[in-house]
Amino acid sequence: MDVKQQLEFLQDTGGCPHFAERILDTVRSPLRATSIDILQLNVGRRCNLACRHCHVGAGPFRTELMHRRVLEQCLGIASNPGISAIDVTGGSPEMNPHMEWFLDEASRLRKRLMVRSNCAILMEGEYEKFIDIYSRNGVEIVTSLPDWRSEKTDAMRGGGVFGKIIEAMKLLNRRGYAAPESGLVLDIVHNPVGAYLPGAQDSLEHEYRTRLLRDHGVLFNSLYCITNLPVGRYLEYLVRSGNYSDYIRSLCAAYNPAAVENVMCKTTISVGFDGTLYDCDFNQMLELPINHGAPKSVFDFDFEMLRRRVIVVNNHCYGCVAGAGSSCQGTTTA
Amino acid sequence: MAHYYDTEDLEDFPNIVEFAIDSGKRFFEYYGSATGAGRLTEREKALIALAVAVTQNCPYCIDAYTNKCLSLGVSSDEMMEAVHTGAAMMAGITLAHSTQMRKIIKKKEM
């Protein structure tokens, strides 16, 4: 499904008000950024996996990769004292040929440095070196593990992937990741394996912690629940399985004004592989760049203008403010 | 009204306070505390609620609590086990009530 078709589908909210109207109705003004705390870089859409829920539509066949010139520009931007964290995502970030250099440079900035790795790639020969690269640079690893049961994770991410993630987590644990006092952080992202919303984050974290330790001897730091937004392959799945209407209505029905307060886009800026700026990674995949007069590229970056920008919204945004809220850092309400 | 049960009616559940707002609010306070985590986990309570929903034939509750169980990572095997517990209870309750029938039969028959 191309971007135009996705946006057409998203206009069908099953009779619920469109997100922009809902925001105006409840917040009384358009959604606006308050800071740029996190610089999130999507360094490419190439991935060793092709997961069924991937909003990026990533896979081994994708060719989009962030060029070194863009990465250099991002390092300059990240040195701004207002930015406290660099969040690297993809695709599989390890498949960007400049990643080792970038992480070595980025760690010199002494900021929180995160990589969203599928971890399965760390079990593939040429990418094993990233275990060293991550640990020497104090990189926080955030790995997607949709379920603690192999059959459910493999149903979403592909046969045998669960086993590889567990083996990679064991290697990372041995390296000190998730060990007390090590300073090396290994977090898990939970996405529902199907057309339903995630449950309570603390409850799921307890289940994961108990079962991963008991069944596999694996440790992790925190679990983040992320609602699947109706974008990319997940939207295709919803439409194909006849779940789209129920799902978008569920998101609308679970609209939580309290979650709007801490929605991720208010403190994050997302950079595409070509240096285009977006309010979030989902807008990036829907080709909805930053607008309303703010600069649209890393090469025109203006911290003050971007810090106060009006955020571009569409109906997929319901996913970030449903229930307890959802962001790349998990739920947005206590 | 095309059907007695419409899927969309589940979304109307918060509106059952209509026409009796004070009682409705008190019900929701009670409902929230009774179904939230306490000495039992939210997960355990969701399974109890699912079993009750199925035995009481409530389509709205079955929809709500199947989704809640999925959200909390309850497996299909665990949910079906809870349903069988409910089914066994219903069978047992039915058979236990035959006691009255048996007592009457024994009293009335020569």
XYZ file of N, CA and C in Angstrom, chain A residues 48-49 51 118-121 123-124 145 149-168:
90
model
N 17.557 -6.824 8.270
C 17.698 -8.270 8.040
C 16.359 -8.987 8.205
N 15.376 -8.309 8.824
C 14.051 -8.899 9.036
C 13.015 -8.142 8.195
N 9.379 -7.626 9.406
C 8.329 -7.938 10.389
C 6.950 -7.494 9.896
N 17.196 -4.829 16.453
C 16.333 -6.021 16.576
C 17.067 -7.150 17.291
N 18.331 -6.953 17.574
C 19.191 -7.895 18.312
C 19.436 -9.205 17.552
N 18.467 -9.678 16.778
C 18.682 -10.914 16.009
C 19.892 -10.733 15.095
N 20.088 -9.512 14.620
C 21.203 -9.245 13.692
C 22.557 -9.447 14.370
N 23.479 -11.834 15.942
C 23.862 -13.241 15.831
C 24.318 -13.573 14.408
N 24.342 -12.558 13.543
C 24.796 -12.777 12.164
C 26.238 -12.314 12.072
N 10.741 -7.059 21.354
C 10.420 -8.463 21.621
C 8.913 -8.488 21.873
N 6.753 -15.472 24.402
C 6.589 -16.810 23.830
C 7.117 -16.805 22.397
N 7.915 -17.838 22.075
C 8.564 -17.858 20.764
C 7.541 -17.852 19.632
N 6.441 -18.608 19.805
C 5.508 -18.737 18.676
C 4.861 -17.403 18.321
N 4.619 -16.580 19.339
C 3.979 -15.287 19.054
C 4.983 -14.293 18.452
N 6.174 -14.259 19.015
C 7.199 -13.367 18.449
C 7.530 -13.772 17.018
N 7.688 -15.073 16.794
C 8.039 -15.524 15.440
C 6.909 -15.275 14.450
N 5.652 -15.304 14.941
C 4.530 -15.033 14.041
C 4.596 -13.601 13.513
N 5.174 -12.718 14.311
C 5.257 -11.312 13.914
C 6.565 -10.990 13.186
N 7.656 -11.577 13.665
C 8.968 -11.159 13.178
C 9.642 -12.161 12.254
N 9.075 -13.385 12.163
C 9.672 -14.386 11.286
C 10.189 -15.586 12.056
N 10.166 -16.757 11.403
C 10.561 -18.013 12.047
C 11.988 -17.962 12.575
N 12.180 -18.399 13.811
C 13.516 -18.501 14.400
C 14.058 -17.206 14.979
N 13.320 -16.104 14.821
C 13.830 -14.803 15.281
C 13.875 -14.737 16.811
N 12.849 -15.297 17.467
C 12.816 -15.256 18.931
C 14.097 -15.872 19.506
N 14.455 -17.047 18.995
C 15.646 -17.742 19.503
C 16.904 -16.892 19.345
N 17.009 -16.199 18.201
C 18.193 -15.359 17.965
C 18.217 -14.168 18.926
N 17.059 -13.579 19.164
C 17.014 -12.428 20.085
C 17.443 -12.877 21.479
N 16.925 -14.026 21.913
C 17.265 -14.529 23.248
C 18.766 -14.804 23.344
N 19.332 -15.415 22.302
C 20.774 -15.692 22.328
C 21.572 -14.389 22.377
N 21.118 -13.386 21.600
C 21.813 -12.088 21.605
C 21.687 -11.425 22.974
